[in-house]
Short mmCIF file of N, CA and C in Angstrom, two decimals:
data_model
loop_
_atom_site.label_atom_id
_atom_site.label_comp_id
_atom_site.label_asym_id
_atom_site.label_seq_id
_atom_site.Cartn_x
_atom_site.Cartn_y
_atom_site.Cartn_z
N MET X 1481 126.89 130.20 112.75
CA MET X 1481 127.19 130.29 111.34
C MET X 1481 126.84 128.99 110.63
N LYS X 1482 127.24 127.84 111.23
CA LYS X 1482 126.95 126.55 110.60
C LYS X 1482 125.45 126.31 110.54
N ARG X 1483 124.74 126.72 111.58
CA ARG X 1483 123.28 126.53 111.61
C ARG X 1483 122.61 127.29 110.47
N SER X 1484 123.03 128.50 110.26
CA SER X 1484 122.40 129.29 109.20
C SER X 1484 122.71 128.70 107.82
N ASN X 1485 123.91 128.13 107.63
CA ASN X 1485 124.25 127.49 106.36
C ASN X 1485 123.39 126.25 106.13
N LEU X 1486 123.20 125.44 107.18
CA LEU X 1486 122.36 124.25 107.07
C LEU X 1486 120.92 124.64 106.77
N LEU X 1487 120.44 125.68 107.43
CA LEU X 1487 119.08 126.15 107.19
C LEU X 1487 118.94 126.63 105.75
N LEU X 1488 119.91 127.34 105.24
CA LEU X 1488 119.86 127.81 103.86
C LEU X 1488 119.86 126.64 102.88
N LEU X 1489 120.66 125.61 103.15
CA LEU X 1489 120.69 124.43 102.29
C LEU X 1489 119.34 123.70 102.30
N ALA X 1490 118.76 123.58 103.47
CA ALA X 1490 117.45 122.91 103.57
C ALA X 1490 116.39 123.70 102.82
N LEU X 1491 116.40 125.01 102.97
CA LEU X 1491 115.42 125.85 102.25
C LEU X 1491 115.65 125.78 100.74
N ALA X 1492 116.88 125.74 100.31
CA ALA X 1492 117.18 125.63 98.88
C ALA X 1492 116.68 124.30 98.33
N ALA X 1493 116.87 123.23 99.10
CA ALA X 1493 116.40 121.92 98.64
C ALA X 1493 114.88 121.91 98.53
N LEU X 1494 114.21 122.52 99.49
CA LEU X 1494 112.74 122.57 99.44
C LEU X 1494 112.27 123.40 98.25
N SER X 1495 112.92 124.51 98.00
CA SER X 1495 112.46 125.39 96.93
C SER X 1495 112.71 124.79 95.55
N THR X 1496 113.70 123.91 95.41
CA THR X 1496 113.97 123.30 94.11
C THR X 1496 113.16 122.03 93.88
N GLY X 1497 112.46 121.58 94.89
CA GLY X 1497 111.63 120.39 94.73
C GLY X 1497 112.39 119.10 94.94
N ALA X 1498 113.62 119.18 95.45
CA ALA X 1498 114.42 117.97 95.66
C ALA X 1498 113.75 117.02 96.62
N ILE X 1499 113.17 117.54 97.67
CA ILE X 1499 112.50 116.68 98.65
C ILE X 1499 111.16 116.19 98.12
N ALA X 1500 110.50 116.98 97.32
CA ALA X 1500 109.18 116.60 96.80
C ALA X 1500 109.27 115.41 95.85
N SER X 1501 110.45 115.11 95.33
CA SER X 1501 110.56 114.00 94.38
C SER X 1501 110.69 112.64 95.06
N ILE X 1502 110.73 112.60 96.38
CA ILE X 1502 110.82 111.33 97.09
C ILE X 1502 109.47 110.64 96.99
N PRO X 1503 109.44 109.41 96.44
CA PRO X 1503 108.15 108.73 96.29
C PRO X 1503 107.57 108.35 97.64
N SER X 1504 106.25 108.42 97.74
CA SER X 1504 105.61 108.03 98.99
C SER X 1504 105.54 106.51 99.04
N PRO X 1505 105.69 105.94 100.22
CA PRO X 1505 105.67 104.48 100.34
C PRO X 1505 104.26 103.94 100.13
N ALA X 1506 104.20 102.65 99.80
CA ALA X 1506 102.89 101.99 99.64
C ALA X 1506 102.20 101.97 101.00
N PRO X 1507 100.87 101.94 100.99
CA PRO X 1507 100.16 101.92 102.26
C PRO X 1507 100.55 100.69 103.09
N VAL X 1508 100.68 100.89 104.37
CA VAL X 1508 100.96 99.81 105.30
C VAL X 1508 99.74 99.67 106.19
N TYR X 1509 99.20 98.48 106.25
CA TYR X 1509 97.98 98.25 107.02
C TYR X 1509 98.30 97.49 108.28
N SER X 1510 97.57 97.78 109.33
CA SER X 1510 97.80 97.17 110.63
C SER X 1510 96.73 96.13 110.92
N GLU X 1511 97.16 94.88 111.00
CA GLU X 1511 96.25 93.77 111.27
C GLU X 1511 95.59 93.95 112.63
N GLY X 1512 94.29 93.72 112.67
CA GLY X 1512 93.55 93.81 113.91
C GLY X 1512 92.98 95.18 114.19
N SER X 1513 93.59 96.23 113.64
CA SER X 1513 93.03 97.56 113.85
C SER X 1513 92.44 98.13 112.56
N GLN X 1514 93.08 97.88 111.42
CA GLN X 1514 92.55 98.38 110.16
C GLN X 1514 91.81 97.31 109.38
N TYR X 1515 92.05 96.06 109.68
CA TYR X 1515 91.29 94.98 109.03
C TYR X 1515 91.25 93.79 109.98
N THR X 1516 90.21 92.97 109.83
CA THR X 1516 90.07 91.80 110.69
C THR X 1516 89.87 90.52 109.89
N ALA X 1517 90.07 90.59 108.59
CA ALA X 1517 90.02 89.41 107.74
C ALA X 1517 90.93 89.63 106.54
N VAL X 1518 91.55 88.54 106.08
CA VAL X 1518 92.44 88.59 104.92
C VAL X 1518 92.02 87.50 103.96
N LEU X 1519 91.88 87.85 102.68
CA LEU X 1519 91.64 86.85 101.65
C LEU X 1519 92.85 86.79 100.74
N GLN X 1520 93.54 85.64 100.73
CA GLN X 1520 94.61 85.38 99.77
C GLN X 1520 93.91 84.78 98.56
N GLN X 1521 93.65 85.60 97.56
CA GLN X 1521 92.81 85.18 96.44
C GLN X 1521 93.39 84.01 95.66
N GLY X 1522 94.69 84.04 95.38
CA GLY X 1522 95.30 82.97 94.59
C GLY X 1522 95.19 81.61 95.25
N ALA X 1523 95.34 81.57 96.55
CA ALA X 1523 95.30 80.32 97.29
C ALA X 1523 93.88 79.98 97.76
N GLY X 1524 92.98 80.96 97.74
CA GLY X 1524 91.63 80.73 98.24
C GLY X 1524 91.58 80.57 99.75
N HIS X 1525 92.50 81.23 100.47
CA HIS X 1525 92.56 81.13 101.93
C HIS X 1525 92.01 82.40 102.56
N TRP X 1526 91.14 82.22 103.52
CA TRP X 1526 90.67 83.32 104.37
C TRP X 1526 91.37 83.17 105.71
N ARG X 1527 91.88 84.28 106.23
CA ARG X 1527 92.42 84.28 107.60
C ARG X 1527 91.63 85.32 108.38
N LEU X 1528 90.94 84.86 109.40
CA LEU X 1528 90.15 85.74 110.24
C LEU X 1528 91.00 86.13 111.43
N THR X 1529 91.09 87.42 111.68
CA THR X 1529 91.97 87.93 112.74
C THR X 1529 91.15 88.76 113.71
N PRO X 1530 90.34 88.10 114.54
CA PRO X 1530 89.50 88.86 115.46
C PRO X 1530 90.34 89.62 116.49
N ALA X 1531 89.81 90.74 116.97
CA ALA X 1531 90.52 91.52 117.97
C ALA X 1531 90.74 90.71 119.24
N HIS X 1532 89.79 89.85 119.58
CA HIS X 1532 89.91 88.99 120.76
C HIS X 1532 89.79 87.55 120.30
N GLY X 1533 90.78 86.77 120.60
CA GLY X 1533 90.73 85.36 120.22
C GLY X 1533 91.83 85.01 119.25
N GLN X 1534 91.84 83.76 118.88
CA GLN X 1534 92.88 83.22 118.02
C GLN X 1534 92.52 83.39 116.55
N ASP X 1535 93.54 83.61 115.70
CA ASP X 1535 93.32 83.67 114.26
C ASP X 1535 92.77 82.34 113.78
N LEU X 1536 91.99 82.39 112.71
CA LEU X 1536 91.41 81.19 112.13
C LEU X 1536 91.67 81.20 110.64
N LEU X 1537 92.24 80.12 110.12
CA LEU X 1537 92.52 79.99 108.69
C LEU X 1537 91.47 79.09 108.06
N ILE X 1538 90.84 79.59 106.99
CA ILE X 1538 89.80 78.84 106.29
C ILE X 1538 90.24 78.65 104.85
N HIS X 1539 90.25 77.40 104.40
CA HIS X 1539 90.62 77.08 103.02
C HIS X 1539 89.34 76.98 102.20
N ALA X 1540 89.19 77.84 101.21
CA ALA X 1540 88.03 77.79 100.33
C ALA X 1540 88.33 76.81 99.20
N ASP X 1541 87.49 75.83 99.03
CA ASP X 1541 87.67 74.89 97.93
C ASP X 1541 86.37 74.78 97.15
N GLU X 1542 86.34 73.92 96.16
CA GLU X 1542 85.16 73.83 95.30
C GLU X 1542 83.90 73.48 96.06
N ALA X 1543 84.02 72.77 97.16
CA ALA X 1543 82.84 72.37 97.92
C ALA X 1543 82.13 73.56 98.56
N ASP X 1544 82.84 74.65 98.79
CA ASP X 1544 82.19 75.78 99.45
C ASP X 1544 82.02 76.99 98.54
N CYS X 1545 82.08 76.79 97.26
CA CYS X 1545 81.80 77.79 96.21
C CYS X 1545 82.85 78.88 96.08
N GLY X 1546 83.95 78.81 96.78
CA GLY X 1546 84.96 79.85 96.69
C GLY X 1546 85.77 79.83 95.40
N SER X 1547 85.75 78.71 94.68
CA SER X 1547 86.60 78.59 93.49
C SER X 1547 86.09 79.43 92.32
N ASP X 1548 84.84 79.82 92.33
CA ASP X 1548 84.28 80.60 91.23
C ASP X 1548 84.36 82.10 91.46
N ASN X 1549 85.01 82.52 92.52
CA ASN X 1549 85.07 83.94 92.84
C ASN X 1549 85.96 84.70 91.86
N PRO X 1550 85.58 85.95 91.56
CA PRO X 1550 86.42 86.76 90.68
C PRO X 1550 87.69 87.20 91.40
N SER X 1551 88.70 87.53 90.64
CA SER X 1551 89.92 88.10 91.21
C SER X 1551 89.69 89.61 91.32
N LEU X 1552 89.80 90.12 92.51
CA LEU X 1552 89.57 91.54 92.77
C LEU X 1552 90.90 92.24 93.00
N PRO X 1553 90.95 93.55 92.78
CA PRO X 1553 92.19 94.29 93.03
C PRO X 1553 92.63 94.14 94.48
N SER X 1554 93.92 93.94 94.67
CA SER X 1554 94.47 93.83 96.02
C SER X 1554 94.37 95.16 96.74
N GLY X 1555 94.23 95.07 98.04
CA GLY X 1555 94.18 96.26 98.87
C GLY X 1555 93.15 96.12 99.96
N LEU X 1556 92.94 97.19 100.66
CA LEU X 1556 91.99 97.23 101.76
C LEU X 1556 90.59 97.51 101.22
N TRP X 1557 89.61 96.72 101.67
CA TRP X 1557 88.21 96.90 101.28
C TRP X 1557 87.39 97.03 102.56
N MET X 1558 86.54 98.04 102.62
CA MET X 1558 85.71 98.28 103.79
C MET X 1558 84.41 97.48 103.69
N LEU X 1559 83.95 96.96 104.82
CA LEU X 1559 82.67 96.26 104.86
C LEU X 1559 81.56 97.30 105.01
N VAL X 1560 80.58 97.26 104.13
CA VAL X 1560 79.45 98.18 104.18
C VAL X 1560 78.15 97.39 104.06
N ARG X 1561 77.05 98.03 104.36
CA ARG X 1561 75.72 97.43 104.19
C ARG X 1561 75.01 98.11 103.04
N GLU X 1562 74.38 97.29 102.21
CA GLU X 1562 73.57 97.81 101.11
C GLU X 1562 72.20 98.22 101.66
N SER X 1563 71.39 98.87 100.85
CA SER X 1563 70.08 99.33 101.31
C SER X 1563 69.18 98.17 101.74
N ASP X 1564 69.39 96.98 101.21
CA ASP X 1564 68.59 95.82 101.61
C ASP X 1564 69.16 95.09 102.82
N GLY X 1565 70.25 95.61 103.40
CA GLY X 1565 70.86 95.01 104.58
C GLY X 1565 71.96 94.01 104.28
N SER X 1566 72.15 93.66 103.03
CA SER X 1566 73.20 92.69 102.68
C SER X 1566 74.57 93.34 102.78
N ALA X 1567 75.58 92.49 102.96
CA ALA X 1567 76.95 92.96 103.11
C ALA X 1567 77.62 93.13 101.75
N ALA X 1568 78.53 94.08 101.69
CA ALA X 1568 79.30 94.32 100.47
C ALA X 1568 80.66 94.87 100.87
N LEU X 1569 81.60 94.81 99.95
CA LEU X 1569 82.91 95.41 100.14
C LEU X 1569 82.98 96.68 99.31
N LEU X 1570 83.55 97.72 99.90
CA LEU X 1570 83.71 99.00 99.23
C LEU X 1570 85.19 99.35 99.23
N ALA X 1571 85.71 99.68 98.05
CA ALA X 1571 87.13 100.05 97.93
C ALA X 1571 87.29 101.51 98.32
N PRO X 1572 88.05 101.80 99.37
CA PRO X 1572 88.32 103.20 99.71
C PRO X 1572 89.34 103.78 98.74
N SER X 1573 89.62 105.05 98.89
CA SER X 1573 90.50 105.73 97.93
C SER X 1573 91.92 105.18 97.92
N VAL X 1574 92.36 104.52 98.99
CA VAL X 1574 93.73 103.97 99.01
C VAL X 1574 93.85 102.68 98.21
N THR X 1575 92.74 102.08 97.81
CA THR X 1575 92.76 100.86 97.02
C THR X 1575 92.64 101.23 95.54
N THR X 1576 93.66 100.93 94.77
CA THR X 1576 93.70 101.29 93.36
C THR X 1576 92.86 100.31 92.56
N LEU X 1577 91.89 100.83 91.82
CA LEU X 1577 91.03 100.00 90.98
C LEU X 1577 91.35 100.24 89.51
N PRO X 1578 91.32 99.19 88.70
CA PRO X 1578 91.50 99.39 87.26
C PRO X 1578 90.33 100.21 86.69
N ALA X 1579 90.56 100.84 85.58
CA ALA X 1579 89.51 101.64 84.94
C ALA X 1579 88.26 100.79 84.72
N GLY X 1580 87.13 101.32 85.13
CA GLY X 1580 85.86 100.65 84.92
C GLY X 1580 85.49 99.61 85.96
N HIS X 1581 86.39 99.31 86.89
CA HIS X 1581 86.08 98.32 87.92
C HIS X 1581 85.15 98.94 88.96
N PRO X 1582 84.08 98.24 89.34
CA PRO X 1582 83.17 98.81 90.35
C PRO X 1582 83.85 98.94 91.71
N GLU X 1583 83.46 99.97 92.43
CA GLU X 1583 84.04 100.17 93.76
C GLU X 1583 83.34 99.34 94.83
N ARG X 1584 82.19 98.75 94.50
CA ARG X 1584 81.45 97.89 95.42
C ARG X 1584 81.37 96.48 94.86
N VAL X 1585 81.55 95.51 95.78
CA VAL X 1585 81.45 94.10 95.41
C VAL X 1585 80.55 93.44 96.46
N ALA X 1586 79.50 92.81 96.01
CA ALA X 1586 78.57 92.16 96.92
C ALA X 1586 79.22 90.94 97.58
N LEU X 1587 78.81 90.64 98.80
CA LEU X 1587 79.18 89.40 99.47
C LEU X 1587 77.91 88.56 99.51
N ARG X 1588 78.00 87.34 98.98
CA ARG X 1588 76.82 86.48 98.89
C ARG X 1588 77.05 85.11 99.48
N ASP X 1589 75.98 84.56 99.99
CA ASP X 1589 75.95 83.18 100.44
C ASP X 1589 76.09 82.30 99.20
N CYS X 1590 76.74 81.16 99.35
CA CYS X 1590 76.91 80.23 98.23
C CYS X 1590 75.57 79.86 97.59
N GLU X 1591 74.52 79.83 98.38
CA GLU X 1591 73.20 79.47 97.86
C GLU X 1591 72.69 80.49 96.85
N ALA X 1592 73.20 81.72 96.91
CA ALA X 1592 72.76 82.79 96.00
C ALA X 1592 73.81 83.08 94.94
N ALA X 1593 74.72 82.14 94.73
CA ALA X 1593 75.84 82.36 93.81
C ALA X 1593 75.41 82.56 92.36
N ASP X 1594 74.21 82.15 92.02
CA ASP X 1594 73.77 82.26 90.64
C ASP X 1594 73.16 83.62 90.31
N GLN X 1595 73.10 84.53 91.27
CA GLN X 1595 72.54 85.86 91.00
C GLN X 1595 73.52 86.67 90.16
N PRO X 1596 72.98 87.57 89.32
CA PRO X 1596 73.87 88.37 88.46
C PRO X 1596 74.63 89.44 89.26
N GLY X 1597 75.71 89.89 88.68
CA GLY X 1597 76.49 90.96 89.29
C GLY X 1597 77.77 90.45 89.92
N LEU X 1598 78.71 91.35 90.09
CA LEU X 1598 80.00 91.03 90.67
C LEU X 1598 79.84 90.75 92.16
N ALA X 1599 80.32 89.59 92.61
CA ALA X 1599 80.17 89.21 94.02
C ALA X 1599 81.22 88.20 94.43
N LEU X 1600 81.55 88.22 95.72
CA LEU X 1600 82.33 87.15 96.33
C LEU X 1600 81.32 86.22 96.98
N ASN X 1601 81.39 84.95 96.62
CA ASN X 1601 80.47 83.95 97.17
C ASN X 1601 81.17 83.24 98.32
N LEU X 1602 80.50 83.20 99.48
CA LEU X 1602 81.09 82.65 100.68
C LEU X 1602 80.15 81.66 101.34
N PRO X 1603 80.70 80.67 102.03
CA PRO X 1603 79.84 79.79 102.82
C PRO X 1603 79.13 80.64 103.89
N ARG X 1604 77.90 80.27 104.22
CA ARG X 1604 77.09 81.07 105.14
C ARG X 1604 77.80 81.40 106.46
N PRO X 1605 78.45 80.44 107.14
CA PRO X 1605 79.11 80.80 108.42
C PRO X 1605 80.20 81.86 108.25
N LEU X 1606 80.97 81.76 107.17
CA LEU X 1606 82.02 82.76 106.91
C LEU X 1606 81.40 84.11 106.60
N LEU X 1607 80.38 84.12 105.77
CA LEU X 1607 79.68 85.37 105.44
C LEU X 1607 79.12 86.03 106.70
N GLU X 1608 78.50 85.24 107.56
CA GLU X 1608 77.92 85.79 108.79
C GLU X 1608 79.01 86.35 109.70
N TRP X 1609 80.15 85.63 109.81
CA TRP X 1609 81.23 86.12 110.67
C TRP X 1609 81.76 87.45 110.14
N ILE X 1610 82.02 87.51 108.85
CA ILE X 1610 82.55 88.74 108.26
C ILE X 1610 81.56 89.89 108.42
N ALA X 1611 80.28 89.62 108.17
CA ALA X 1611 79.27 90.66 108.27
C ALA X 1611 79.11 91.19 109.69
N GLN X 1612 79.33 90.34 110.68
CA GLN X 1612 79.14 90.73 112.08
C GLN X 1612 80.43 91.18 112.77
N SER X 1613 81.57 90.65 112.34
CA SER X 1613 82.80 90.85 113.11
C SER X 1613 83.89 91.64 112.41
N SER X 1614 83.70 91.98 111.18
CA SER X 1614 84.76 92.65 110.44
C SER X 1614 84.33 94.04 110.01
N GLY X 1615 85.28 94.93 109.99
CA GLY X 1615 85.03 96.27 109.46
C GLY X 1615 85.72 96.46 108.13
N ALA X 1616 86.75 95.64 107.92
CA ALA X 1616 87.51 95.75 106.68
C ALA X 1616 88.18 94.41 106.38
N VAL X 1617 88.42 94.19 105.08
CA VAL X 1617 89.06 92.97 104.60
C VAL X 1617 90.25 93.38 103.75
N LEU X 1618 91.39 92.73 103.97
CA LEU X 1618 92.57 92.95 103.14
C LEU X 1618 92.60 91.86 102.08
N LEU X 1619 92.55 92.24 100.81
CA LEU X 1619 92.64 91.29 99.71
C LEU X 1619 94.06 91.29 99.18
N THR X 1620 94.63 90.09 99.05
CA THR X 1620 95.97 89.95 98.50
C THR X 1620 95.90 89.00 97.31
N ASP X 1621 96.97 88.95 96.52
CA ASP X 1621 97.00 88.05 95.36
C ASP X 1621 97.26 86.62 95.77
#
């Protein structure tokens, strides 16, 4: 008898939408499996988190062209290759972009920082590591 009453209450809650009003949690990302690099944009710090080996923290300062980088929406960005073979970041559907913001952002060597278009400019060794060793980058504020 008690089981049938509990079942009826659960079905009533489902039919009224009581359970549907529970907000879904923000995405939770797993370091090392869903991303292998983190950019703390406000501080200009890159943290490389390779699957094998020790994490490496890189401080971007004016000497390595990181200070002129645009602020990008926080979230997970996938590493992709453009048709010319260059690396870029692509925002998947879980990364919320402001209206009109491009879903692709080029990754460029500091030497090419003067080219037009939205891009993150990186020192060559960092760019090469990300292009070869990362599948995704987590951008934070």
